[in-house]
Every structure is written in C-alpha cells, then in structure tokens.
C-alpha cells in the first residue's frame, strides 16, 4: 500500500508540461533535419556549433538520468558517500580538458575511432573502436531507458514499459531525422533548464531550512524484553530484536491491518515510531505500508536545540545539518514468526557522521565499521573509473567534432566543467534536502529529487520531472548517434570498406539508429528495477579500460603501434566485462551467493586499466617493425 | 569517402606548448585528486575534522576539487589563448 504522497496519480500540469517538452523536442528535430543531409551534418552537426552552445550541450549530455536522479537519490540515502560520485564524475573532465579535447578535435572527423586510427588506417583499430563504442554506449543506454520508465510512473501514472517505449519511440524519430544538430540543441536547452531549475529547487530548500516533523509516536514501556504500548487501540502481535544493528521492531495490529514500528527514545523515554515495511507470510500473503520518510529528529542551530531554523544560507545549512541528528532510512530484512520482513528503519545518527566518507554501507572504508581490503579497493577502483572514464565515453568524445576548431573544443570543455561542477554542488543540497525533508520513497532511490520538488509544489515537480524526462531523451539521442556512427562510419564504411557515398552513409546511420533504439527499448524493459548508477558504473569502467589507454598512448608514446592499440582495446573490454560479470554484485543479481563469486571485486578499473596499458606497451614493443608505428601525432 | 578532419581551422604553432601545459596541469590536479582518494581510503576519520567555515574536511576538499577544476580550466584556456595569439602571428616559429 502506497501512502498518498507517493501515489502515481497523474497531475494535469505534469502531463501538459511533459507533452510540451516532447513536442518542443520533435519540432526542433524537424527544424534541424535540413542540416543533416550530409554525413558531416548528421554525425558532427557540420562542425558549426558555437562553443558556448556545445559546452552547455556537454553538460546536458553528461547530466544524464544517473546524475540527476541517481546521485540526488544516493546522497538522500547515503549522505557523503553519494556525493563522492559527484566529485569523481566532475574530476573526470580534467582528463578531457587538459589531455584529450584539442587532440581529439585535431585528429578526428565523426567518431573517436577516427582519432585513434588517424595515423594508421588499420582495420583492427576500426573494428576494436567500433565494438568498444557499441558496448559502452549500450551500457550507458540501458540505465537511461530504465530511468525513463521510473520517471513516467509518477509523472503520467503509466506503467514502466510505457515510459521506455515513449522514450525509445521519440528518440528514434529525433535521431533518424536530424542527427547531431538536433541532439545538440535538445541537450543545450535541457542542460540549461536542468541547471536553472535545480537552482530554484535548492533555493526552496534553503529558504525552508530545517523543520522538526510532527511524527506520530506512541509511548512504550520495556520490561525484560517485553514491550507494551500506551495506545490500547493497537494490539502488539510480535517484536523482533535485530542484534546486529541494535534495533527493535514491533508489529502492531488494528482493524486487521498490520503496521511495523521501531522502538526509539525521546528525551530518555521509550517510544515507538512507525516504519515503512513489506511482509510476506508463510502462506504467501503480503502486507505492506510504504510512505515517504527521512527526517531530522533533533535540530541544533548555533549550539541551541530548535524546532525550526527558518531560511539559511548554504554554509549555515551545511553547518546546521552537521550539528543535528538526522534519520535517513536504512533497510533490513529478517524472518520472524514464520514471516519474512523487509523494514526501512529510522537510522538516526549525527549529521556530521553522514557528511563523512564511509558513513553508509555504500563504501566500507573504516575498519571499525567492517571495512576490508576488498571494500577499500572497490572504492579506489570506482574513483579511478570515474576519473579516467569520462574522457573515454564515445558520446562525449563525438561532441568535440561539432565545434569549428580545437580552440572551440577547449572553450566548450570549460563551459561544461562550469555547468557540471555547479550542478554537482547543487546535488548535495538537493540530496540532503530530501534526506531531511521526509520525501524519500524507500522503494525507489531515483525519485528523491522529483519528490523533493513535489514537497514544495506541483508546478515545480511537473517542471523538474519533465526536464528529467528530457534529460533522458537528450542523453539517449546522443548515445544512439554515437552508436549509429560506429556502425555506419567505422564498421560499414571504413572496416568493411563498402565504398559508400555520403548519402548512403547517412541512410545506413539512420537505419542503425532505429536498430539500436529498438534494442535499447527491449533492454530497458528487461532491466527494469536494476540500479541506474550501478549500470552507469559499467559504462565508465569499460570506457576507462578499453578506450583511455589507447587514446593516451596514441598521444604521448611514439612507439605505439596499431596492433598495440587494437589488442589493448579488446583486452580492456574483455577484462572489465569479465570482472563485472563474475563480481559479488552480479552474483546477487543471478540469485547466487555473493560470497562464492569467482572474483571478490565489484569495480574492475584498478585491474583492467593498468592491464590494458601494459598490453598496449608489450604488444607495441613486440611489433616495432610494423609499418604502422606511430611517428608523430 | 576521404578520411580527415570535419572542419578546417588553419595551422596552430602553439600545439607543443599547449600539450606541455596541459600535462603539467593534469599532473597537478591528478595529484590533488589522488591525495583525496588516499585520505578517504586510508584515514576516513580525518575527513571528519573541522577545517574551513565550520565545515569538515570532506566537504571543503570535495567542493575544493570541483572549484579547482574550473579555475585550472580557465587558467589553462587563458594561457593557451595568449600563446596562440602570439605564436600564430605571421612570422612566428612553431614550438615543438
């Protein structure tokens, strides 16, 4: 049973704004179709995009469903551990800015394979780069489609698969008509709107400040483990003491309706407070009560306990959060009385603790809280993947071909860093606002930002949700252009040497866009329910392992050979995918015991990136006599 | 179809200089970022220490990394633009 604030009743204003944005996207697509008749127009927007527009479009590309929905949700659930993703995602742009931007623009034409192959004209490089582009883009596409389904449920009251179908259908129309030009302008508008309305949302959070919620509690008494409550209209049916987390839960019944409550303390007196739960009995009967949660249980402002703070400036907001007691939800599952329970309990702790690394189970970093060498290695590996993966994402790299010159590529990267960095700072306030504002849907971490907006008013919710939907549209468009470029330009034209003319290449590109779009729809439906950020992490890891060693060595090591590049890309792809597929996280997805996973590491970059570099160096040294040795880039 | 760049932008004699500056700035930022990762991994409690404005080191360092990226990007672009304007004047020699 969902509480009213989490219900999926569509709001007319939300439907109107959604249709307006989708309509705007289609009109833009039609308008720019005339510029997409040549291959340069379709794949690279004719190299005519202004650097400022391209920079904001970069931000639009990068601030995908994973950034807007995923990171806000992770901060709302895990505090600083979620913000670590923001830091890693932004830091990755340094590699793009200082190392990759200008050389990629100088060497390439439509795809990043062009740049890798600029000096070699190697079939192997063309194939490897095309395969890598397709795999990375597909890893990135799936979570976007899943995110679309997640958004459409509360926005329009439609099932998940309908959201996936709408996004897939609209994007196929966009990409198969107008290509990179319309994708760029969609991303420009969306990126700009996303940042502007995120500022509005953060301002609302700061103006509201913190307010202690008026939560329903019942006085309780504990005597030798037995719990009795003051409200006699309820019957205590059972209690469970979860020793590992030192929490006690009580099941109450009233008018045949079950509810689960958590034993807590209020000024030293025992009380119980309701928690969201799902329960399945031995007979297969299910009971649940899911409501929005996450609150601040004790507000301390400038050393004084207060009921509400009023409006706060950004620094005071963070200081007050750190000094207060916050209760984000945390999940526990247990068996009691022949039933299986999943409970999201109020995990009360000092805000200062939540704003430290390793505060949640997301990253286990503190040995006192169960950190292991593997968990620390996973953290380092993820942060490396985020740092090195950004500059190796094909849909980001192709944006360098849409501006007129390397100088414009550099300037557009600075605009991107400014927009993305500013947005990531905002994510911390949106996430903490959701964590302490009673708007977390425990069943869907991705919905924290839209629900935070909904807690202020419906119009903001509708606008934010519609922009989030456009986010998905734009990112999926960019990914499909990158994939269609890999198929039409890298595979059909260059690898297979079909000698196709400009017009035919565009036709093949559009046909490939339709094919990739249909595949993305199917996968988006199949992967429903999988964590969006988890899947995006795959894309970064594979990109960092397969593409970045090849790009960096091509630029900075004169002994690099075509075989070295080819083999290192395939080794990077194979190794990163193998580690992911054999990791404990995936064993859990397969329904197997994670402890029996063949590889006890969930993030592959720390192994696969160095191995890919090593492979390139060794193979290149053994193939120096080839004519394809790099002279100078 | 011919393989080559998608647009023409003329010769740039400052490529070597820009590459060197880029690598130096990348190394500086990379070191600051790696230090951040290492503190988180080896001594996460240190991130809880109060630093500037009453905020802990985790927040200050995190915001600092984001702001530093932007400031270094601006600095890099200004230096590169100045060098391009100087080097690409008629009669200037290329920096290798």
XYZ file of C-alpha atoms in Angstrom, chain A:
633
model
C 0.000 0.000 0.000
C 1.439 3.365 -1.030
C 0.724 6.478 1.028
C -0.958 9.437 -0.773
C 2.290 11.413 -1.187
C 3.789 8.516 -3.139
C 0.714 7.738 -5.243
C 1.004 7.624 -9.025
C -2.000 9.794 -9.864
C -1.029 11.928 -12.879
C -1.189 15.690 -12.392
C -2.737 17.622 -15.367
C 0.031 20.242 -15.203
C 2.658 17.489 -15.310
C 1.022 15.906 -18.353
C 0.805 19.309 -20.064
C 4.473 20.131 -19.434
C 5.584 16.668 -20.471
C 3.717 16.942 -23.787
C 5.066 20.476 -24.303
C 8.671 19.361 -23.856
C 8.309 16.285 -26.061
C 6.570 18.461 -28.681
C 9.382 21.041 -28.487
C 11.962 18.314 -28.995
C 10.144 16.996 -32.083
C 9.753 20.493 -33.572
C 13.486 21.113 -33.065
C 14.220 17.789 -34.683
C 12.129 18.662 -37.740
C 13.629 22.161 -37.961
C 17.215 20.921 -37.931
C 16.571 17.986 -40.268
C 17.526 20.148 -43.235
C 21.063 20.473 -41.841
C 21.532 16.741 -41.587
C 21.606 15.715 -45.223
C 25.392 15.273 -45.406
C 27.413 12.873 -43.249
C 29.209 15.816 -41.616
C 25.814 17.347 -40.825
C 24.336 14.146 -39.451
C 27.282 12.874 -37.374
C 29.041 16.137 -36.441
C 26.445 18.912 -36.929
C 28.632 20.214 -39.763
C 31.262 21.252 -37.197
C 29.337 24.509 -36.871
C 28.087 24.582 -33.274
C 29.147 27.581 -31.177
C 31.459 26.631 -28.292
C 29.103 28.070 -25.682
C 26.146 26.060 -27.029
C 28.340 22.960 -27.259
C 29.587 23.461 -23.691
C 26.052 23.584 -22.290
C 25.156 20.629 -24.527
C 28.137 18.761 -22.988
C 26.565 19.431 -19.598
C 23.236 18.240 -20.993
C 24.845 15.048 -22.282
C 26.685 14.374 -19.056
C 23.957 15.249 -16.569
C 22.012 12.162 -17.504
C 19.410 10.244 -15.516
C 22.268 8.806 -13.441
C 23.499 12.254 -12.426
C 20.218 13.998 -11.761
C 18.107 11.142 -10.445
C 20.815 8.707 -9.316
C 23.214 10.996 -7.441
C 20.478 13.013 -5.689
C 18.967 9.693 -4.624
C 22.277 8.314 -3.406
C 23.016 11.433 -1.359
C 19.488 11.258 0.090
C 20.087 7.639 1.148
C 23.846 7.564 1.861
C 24.945 11.169 2.502
C 28.548 11.981 1.581
C 29.094 8.547 0.010
C 26.670 9.578 -2.724
C 28.441 12.930 -3.152
C 31.698 11.060 -3.856
C 30.154 10.125 -7.215
C 29.644 13.826 -7.986
C 33.300 14.555 -7.204
C 34.549 11.645 -9.343
C 32.264 12.461 -12.282
C 33.449 16.097 -12.314
C 37.139 15.292 -11.822
C 36.987 13.163 -14.970
C 36.575 16.343 -17.015
C 40.124 17.321 -16.113
C 41.399 14.482 -18.303
C 39.123 15.700 -21.100
C 40.180 19.330 -20.659
C 43.959 19.066 -20.366
C 44.729 15.931 -22.329
C 42.019 14.871 -24.737
C 39.927 17.820 -26.002
C 42.154 19.503 -28.550
C 43.994 16.415 -29.869
C 40.683 14.592 -30.355
C 39.345 17.524 -32.334
C 42.526 17.750 -34.406
C 42.655 14.048 -35.220
C 39.048 13.005 -35.661
C 36.202 13.590 -38.020
C 32.956 11.945 -36.880
C 33.826 9.317 -34.262
C 36.584 8.744 -31.722
C 37.723 5.765 -33.819
C 38.792 8.354 -36.428
C 41.204 9.860 -33.931
C 42.624 6.510 -32.833
C 43.066 5.485 -36.437
C 44.259 8.859 -37.719
C 47.825 7.715 -38.399
C 47.381 4.011 -39.045
C 44.368 3.284 -41.273
C 44.112 -0.085 -39.507
C 41.159 -2.459 -39.891
C 41.887 -3.793 -36.426
C 41.624 -0.374 -34.768
C 38.455 0.428 -36.716
C 36.813 -2.806 -35.559
C 38.011 -2.564 -31.943
C 36.961 1.072 -31.565
C 33.557 0.429 -33.136
C 32.919 -2.580 -30.871
C 34.020 -0.571 -27.829
C 31.734 2.336 -28.801
C 28.767 -0.003 -29.167
C 29.376 -1.803 -25.845
C 29.985 1.384 -23.826
C 27.005 3.137 -25.429
C 24.747 0.160 -24.747
C 25.905 0.030 -21.090
C 25.003 3.721 -20.852
C 21.742 3.392 -22.798
C 20.138 0.748 -20.607
C 20.047 2.828 -17.386
C 18.697 5.829 -19.296
C 15.791 3.723 -20.558
C 15.230 2.259 -17.085
C 15.280 5.831 -15.707
C 12.646 6.873 -18.270
C 10.349 4.111 -17.082
C 10.907 5.142 -13.460
C 10.001 8.757 -14.253
C 6.873 8.057 -16.235
C 5.221 6.120 -13.414
C 4.688 9.104 -11.040
C 4.630 11.710 -13.804
C 1.934 10.262 -16.043
C 0.645 7.349 -13.984
C 1.722 4.932 -16.723
C 3.499 1.566 -16.328
C 7.303 1.347 -16.570
C 7.403 -0.260 -20.019
C 5.270 2.543 -21.499
C 7.904 5.070 -20.389
C 10.614 3.033 -22.091
C 8.509 2.801 -25.273
C 7.815 6.562 -25.309
C 11.495 7.469 -24.921
C 12.585 4.875 -27.463
C 9.970 5.994 -29.992
C 10.634 9.730 -29.651
C 14.403 9.293 -29.773
C 14.246 7.092 -32.863
C 12.252 9.862 -34.572
C 14.754 12.528 -33.437
C 17.911 10.661 -34.355
C 16.651 9.143 -37.593
C 15.592 12.572 -38.852
C 18.090 15.153 -37.697
C 21.144 13.580 -36.030
C 23.726 15.546 -34.104
C 22.381 19.062 -34.714
C 19.020 18.481 -33.110
C 20.630 16.329 -30.414
C 22.940 19.245 -29.608
C 20.144 21.792 -29.334
C 17.971 19.419 -27.296
C 20.908 18.962 -24.910
C 21.605 22.702 -24.846
C 18.031 23.571 -23.872
C 17.725 20.687 -21.455
C 21.125 21.235 -19.835
C 20.315 24.915 -19.309
C 16.839 24.230 -17.921
C 18.144 21.497 -15.620
C 20.708 23.805 -14.028
C 18.267 26.751 -13.726
C 15.506 24.700 -12.091
C 17.958 22.883 -9.837
C 18.987 26.333 -8.560
C 15.293 27.099 -7.950
C 14.878 23.823 -6.063
C 17.974 24.428 -3.924
C 16.758 27.955 -3.137
C 13.459 26.484 -1.948
C 15.392 24.026 0.236
C 17.482 26.843 1.752
C 14.503 29.160 2.294
C 12.642 26.371 4.090
C 15.679 25.386 6.191
C 15.086 22.540 8.652
C 11.813 21.758 10.394
C 11.303 19.056 13.008
C 8.431 16.899 11.701
C 5.365 16.223 13.770
C 5.616 12.433 13.588
C 3.133 10.086 15.182
C 4.667 8.254 18.129
C 3.270 6.024 20.848
C 4.672 5.875 24.365
C 6.036 2.468 25.169
C 7.436 0.526 28.113
C 10.070 -2.209 28.000
C 10.190 -4.778 30.774
C 12.600 -7.728 30.474
C 12.325 -7.632 26.717
C 8.529 -7.384 26.689
C 7.152 -4.264 25.017
C 3.848 -2.708 25.970
C 2.356 0.435 24.460
C 0.160 3.225 25.787
C -2.339 3.272 22.883
C -4.750 0.405 23.666
C -6.471 0.601 20.252
C -3.450 -1.330 18.867
C -2.517 -4.910 19.689
C 1.162 -5.842 19.933
C 1.373 -9.045 17.871
C 5.135 -9.605 17.927
C 8.513 -7.963 18.356
C 11.951 -8.623 16.896
C 15.332 -7.574 18.205
C 17.829 -7.123 15.353
C 21.022 -7.550 17.384
C 23.418 -6.825 14.507
C 22.116 -3.271 14.171
C 20.908 -2.890 17.761
C 17.321 -2.033 16.783
C 13.981 -3.477 17.955
C 10.845 -3.660 15.814
C 7.242 -4.181 16.939
C 4.333 -5.426 14.807
C 1.006 -3.833 15.742
C -2.475 -4.736 14.523
C -5.557 -2.548 14.364
C -8.765 -3.406 12.445
C -6.919 -6.388 10.859
C -4.303 -4.020 9.459
C -0.673 -4.702 10.333
C 1.915 -1.975 10.847
C 5.588 -2.154 11.903
C 7.072 0.246 14.452
C 10.596 0.907 15.685
C 11.473 1.185 19.357
C 13.255 4.509 19.911
C 13.898 7.043 22.660
C 12.534 10.556 23.075
C 14.284 12.534 25.826
C 15.169 9.298 27.580
C 11.654 7.818 27.421
C 10.921 4.769 25.232
C 8.560 5.415 22.335
C 7.709 3.601 19.106
C 7.610 5.227 15.667
C 6.144 3.692 12.510
C 8.459 2.483 9.711
C 7.757 1.522 6.072
C 7.690 -2.251 5.604
C 6.866 -5.187 3.354
C 5.947 -8.578 4.794
C 5.265 -11.992 3.280
C 3.694 -14.692 5.455
C 4.465 -18.414 5.187
C 1.141 -18.775 3.339
C 2.260 -16.236 0.727
C 0.039 -13.397 1.954
C 1.655 -9.985 1.585
C 1.250 -6.873 3.673
C 2.990 -3.562 3.153
C 2.850 0.065 4.076
C 5.194 2.313 2.154
C 5.294 6.003 2.969
C 7.739 8.861 2.458
C 10.409 9.007 5.148
C 13.757 10.575 6.093
C 13.667 13.414 8.624
C 15.671 15.490 11.056
C 14.899 14.301 14.565
C 16.819 16.951 16.525
C 17.775 20.329 15.078
C 20.767 22.059 16.624
C 21.375 25.562 15.286
C 24.364 27.512 16.619
C 24.512 25.217 19.631
C 20.803 25.542 20.513
C 18.065 22.935 20.027
C 15.261 24.456 17.922
C 12.014 23.277 16.310
C 12.753 25.008 13.004
C 15.568 27.092 11.611
C 13.873 29.371 9.092
C 15.826 30.247 5.953
C 19.549 29.518 5.875
C 22.467 30.445 3.646
C 24.292 27.488 2.023
C 27.123 27.308 4.579
C 24.760 27.664 7.568
C 22.602 24.923 6.039
C 25.545 22.520 5.951
C 26.736 23.521 9.440
C 23.229 23.044 10.900
C 22.909 19.668 9.148
C 26.237 18.568 10.634
C 25.215 19.638 14.140
C 21.784 17.966 14.038
C 20.527 14.397 14.387
C 19.268 13.023 11.069
C 17.243 9.881 10.421
C 17.618 8.631 6.847
C 16.024 5.259 6.084
C 18.143 2.101 6.138
C 16.966 -1.314 5.009
C 16.988 -4.561 6.950
C 15.396 -7.915 6.112
C 14.669 -10.591 8.698
C 12.487 -13.623 9.379
C 10.241 -13.637 12.428
C 7.066 -15.521 13.407
C 7.193 -17.523 10.157
C 7.062 -14.362 8.032
C 9.692 -12.545 6.029
C 10.002 -8.820 6.759
C 11.750 -6.012 4.934
C 11.830 -2.891 7.057
C 13.252 0.572 6.351
C 14.139 1.773 9.833
C 14.945 5.299 11.033
C 18.748 5.180 11.112
C 19.300 8.092 13.483
C 22.839 9.477 13.553
C 24.674 12.798 13.787
C 24.620 14.775 10.555
C 28.394 15.240 10.858
C 28.756 11.465 10.543
C 26.587 11.394 7.406
C 28.827 14.007 5.817
C 31.931 11.821 6.076
C 33.135 9.130 3.669
C 32.142 5.580 4.595
C 29.144 6.663 6.691
C 26.845 4.238 4.874
C 27.286 0.713 3.606
C 27.814 2.141 0.118
C 31.553 2.349 0.732
C 33.043 0.488 3.676
C 36.184 2.492 4.403
C 36.522 2.490 8.186
C 37.962 -0.754 9.643
C 35.934 -0.060 12.805
C 32.769 -0.336 10.665
C 33.693 -3.535 8.860
C 35.925 -2.243 6.063
C 38.010 -4.927 4.343
C 40.933 -4.603 1.889
C 38.461 -5.550 -0.868
C 35.930 -2.884 0.091
C 38.674 -0.223 0.158
C 39.998 -1.482 -3.192
C 36.471 -1.267 -4.640
C 36.263 2.368 -3.582
C 39.648 3.284 -5.090
C 38.773 1.373 -8.257
C 35.445 3.172 -8.681
C 37.013 6.598 -8.162
C 39.675 5.744 -10.771
C 36.992 4.603 -13.237
C 35.064 7.859 -12.794
C 38.268 9.897 -13.237
C 39.512 8.068 -16.314
C 36.179 7.036 -17.822
C 34.694 10.450 -18.629
C 37.226 11.343 -21.317
C 36.747 7.936 -22.926
C 32.958 7.955 -23.329
C 32.176 7.880 -27.074
C 29.064 10.072 -26.835
C 31.118 12.732 -25.032
C 34.056 12.476 -27.446
C 31.926 12.919 -30.581
C 30.788 16.290 -29.274
C 34.305 17.621 -29.973
C 33.606 17.244 -33.709
C 30.575 19.539 -33.615
C 32.596 22.735 -32.977
C 34.634 24.547 -35.642
C 38.157 24.325 -34.137
C 40.368 22.847 -31.373
C 40.215 26.217 -29.602
C 36.422 25.938 -29.539
C 36.734 22.374 -28.222
C 38.816 23.716 -25.325
C 36.428 26.569 -24.558
C 33.364 24.345 -24.691
C 35.021 21.993 -22.166
C 35.435 24.878 -19.709
C 31.753 25.783 -20.089
C 30.950 22.109 -19.470
C 33.103 21.999 -16.308
C 31.471 25.193 -15.005
C 27.923 23.937 -15.628
C 28.511 20.374 -14.456
C 30.575 21.398 -11.396
C 27.946 23.912 -10.310
C 25.199 21.326 -10.773
C 27.107 18.739 -8.714
C 27.430 21.217 -5.835
C 23.647 21.647 -6.058
C 23.155 17.864 -5.860
C 24.493 17.905 -2.289
C 21.809 20.372 -1.177
C 19.052 18.563 -3.098
C 20.110 15.208 -1.652
C 20.381 16.482 1.925
C 17.075 18.333 1.491
C 15.416 15.057 0.509
C 17.135 13.133 3.311
C 15.900 15.505 5.998
C 12.644 16.651 4.396
C 10.539 13.471 4.684
C 10.324 12.831 0.937
C 12.291 9.613 0.419
C 10.469 6.777 -1.330
C 12.253 3.753 0.125
C 11.351 1.649 -2.932
C 12.972 3.995 -5.429
C 16.097 5.992 -4.648
C 15.937 7.561 -8.123
C 12.805 9.531 -7.237
C 14.358 11.648 -4.437
C 14.809 14.847 -6.494
C 11.341 14.797 -8.130
C 9.689 14.022 -4.779
C 11.639 16.825 -3.106
C 10.209 19.163 -5.755
C 6.722 17.714 -5.180
C 7.003 18.527 -1.468
C 7.179 22.246 -2.383
C 4.538 22.445 -5.096
C 3.108 20.592 -8.057
C 4.318 23.033 -10.710
C 7.972 22.687 -9.649
C 7.511 18.904 -9.520
C 5.996 18.906 -13.007
C 8.764 21.074 -14.452
C 11.570 19.113 -12.775
C 10.059 15.783 -13.870
C 9.530 16.987 -17.436
C 13.149 18.236 -17.570
C 14.345 14.935 -16.146
C 12.427 13.179 -18.904
C 14.031 15.480 -21.479
C 17.372 14.590 -19.860
C 16.768 11.000 -20.765
C 15.626 11.943 -24.280
C 18.732 14.017 -24.913
C 21.238 11.538 -23.495
C 19.676 8.617 -25.333
C 19.769 10.658 -28.571
C 23.493 11.337 -28.141
C 24.235 7.696 -27.371
C 22.294 6.497 -30.392
C 24.113 8.966 -32.682
C 27.425 7.640 -31.298
C 26.307 4.048 -31.914
C 24.999 4.740 -35.403
C 28.291 6.494 -36.220
C 30.195 3.417 -35.077
C 28.081 1.200 -37.347
C 27.809 3.391 -40.454
C 31.175 5.178 -40.408
C 33.570 2.882 -38.521
C 32.193 -0.536 -39.468
C 30.370 -0.198 -42.817
C 32.490 2.474 -44.460
C 35.954 2.036 -43.004
C 36.233 -1.517 -41.613
C 34.197 -3.314 -44.270
C 35.337 -0.840 -46.966
C 31.931 -0.733 -48.637
C 32.914 2.433 -50.539
C 29.601 4.066 -49.752
C 28.879 7.649 -50.689
C 27.938 10.401 -48.258
C 24.191 9.990 -48.751
C 24.242 6.216 -48.302
C 26.297 6.606 -45.127
C 23.599 8.833 -43.642
C 20.916 6.292 -44.650
C 22.894 3.458 -43.005
C 23.421 5.670 -39.928
C 19.690 6.330 -39.613
C 18.844 2.649 -40.099
C 21.423 1.794 -37.417
C 19.846 4.408 -35.124
C 16.464 2.697 -35.497
C 18.025 -0.726 -34.796
C 19.972 0.443 -31.751
C 16.877 2.302 -30.497
C 14.728 -0.832 -30.739
C 17.382 -2.897 -28.937
C 17.573 -0.244 -26.209
C 13.775 -0.413 -25.758
C 13.903 -4.191 -25.269
C 16.835 -3.996 -22.820
C 15.242 -1.073 -20.958
C 12.175 -3.217 -20.290
C 14.219 -6.324 -19.366
C 16.453 -4.425 -16.899
C 13.543 -2.792 -15.043
C 14.320 -2.428 -11.350
C 18.104 -2.543 -11.708
C 20.004 0.282 -10.070
C 20.665 3.067 -12.576
C 24.024 4.134 -11.134
C 25.215 0.534 -10.938
C 24.716 0.194 -14.699
C 26.316 3.551 -15.492
C 29.337 2.448 -13.454
C 29.787 -0.350 -16.019
C 29.978 2.179 -18.850
C 32.662 4.228 -17.073
C 34.700 1.153 -16.188
C 34.583 -0.298 -19.702
C 35.344 3.084 -21.298
C 38.269 3.749 -18.934
C 39.674 0.243 -19.549
C 39.145 -0.030 -23.303
C 39.472 3.476 -24.692
C 41.559 5.675 -22.435
C 44.861 3.711 -22.555
C 44.645 3.710 -26.355
C 43.897 7.458 -26.515
C 46.642 8.480 -24.056
C 49.349 6.232 -25.500
C 48.493 7.303 -29.041
C 49.018 10.919 -27.995
C 52.098 10.566 -25.800
C 54.100 7.451 -26.698
C 55.790 7.392 -30.076
C 56.366 3.624 -30.047
C 52.618 2.892 -30.037
C 51.655 0.525 -32.866
C 48.319 -0.266 -34.463
C 48.374 -3.803 -33.101
C 49.145 -2.450 -29.631
C 46.074 -0.207 -29.762
C 43.831 -2.935 -31.190
C 44.795 -5.601 -28.651
C 44.664 -3.206 -25.683
C 41.100 -2.152 -26.559
C 39.929 -5.778 -26.751
C 41.797 -6.682 -23.524
C 40.246 -3.668 -21.760
C 36.730 -4.627 -22.882
C 37.117 -8.337 -22.063
C 38.781 -7.864 -18.681
C 36.434 -5.160 -17.397
C 33.334 -7.062 -18.504
C 34.668 -10.360 -17.090
C 35.360 -8.815 -13.675
C 31.920 -7.154 -13.611
C 30.081 -10.330 -14.655
C 31.952 -12.504 -12.120
C 31.709 -9.998 -9.250
C 29.751 -10.426 -5.996
C 27.251 -7.747 -7.107
C 26.389 -9.700 -10.239
C 26.194 -12.986 -8.307
C 23.481 -11.328 -6.235
C 21.687 -10.390 -9.473
C 21.990 -14.018 -10.682
C 20.438 -15.158 -7.394
C 23.701 -16.812 -6.267
C 25.599 -16.359 -3.001
C 27.861 -13.279 -3.479
C 30.478 -14.828 -1.169
C 31.077 -17.567 -3.746
C 31.786 -15.108 -6.582
C 34.861 -16.048 -8.608
C 36.232 -12.506 -8.302
C 35.737 -10.698 -4.990
C 35.925 -7.262 -6.599
C 32.970 -5.288 -7.948
C 34.798 -2.415 -9.642
C 37.230 -3.557 -12.346
C 39.149 -0.377 -13.246
C 42.019 -0.842 -10.795
C 42.928 -4.085 -12.582
C 41.629 -3.644 -16.125
C 43.019 -0.123 -16.785
C 46.661 -0.987 -15.882
C 46.346 -4.304 -17.757
C 45.138 -2.501 -20.856
C 48.090 -0.067 -20.633
C 50.510 -2.962 -20.083
C 49.083 -4.869 -23.040
C 49.479 -1.867 -25.311
C 53.100 -1.356 -24.233
C 54.122 -5.021 -24.564
C 52.386 -5.596 -27.911
C 53.727 -2.318 -29.290
C 57.295 -3.190 -28.256
C 56.982 -6.592 -29.956
C 55.592 -5.075 -33.160
C 58.005 -2.188 -33.695
C 58.963 -3.477 -37.141
C 55.427 -2.966 -38.403
C 54.953 -0.093 -40.769
C 52.150 1.134 -38.532
C 54.433 2.524 -35.832
C 53.359 5.984 -34.786
C 55.699 8.693 -35.997
C 54.166 11.810 -34.566
C 50.664 12.890 -33.717
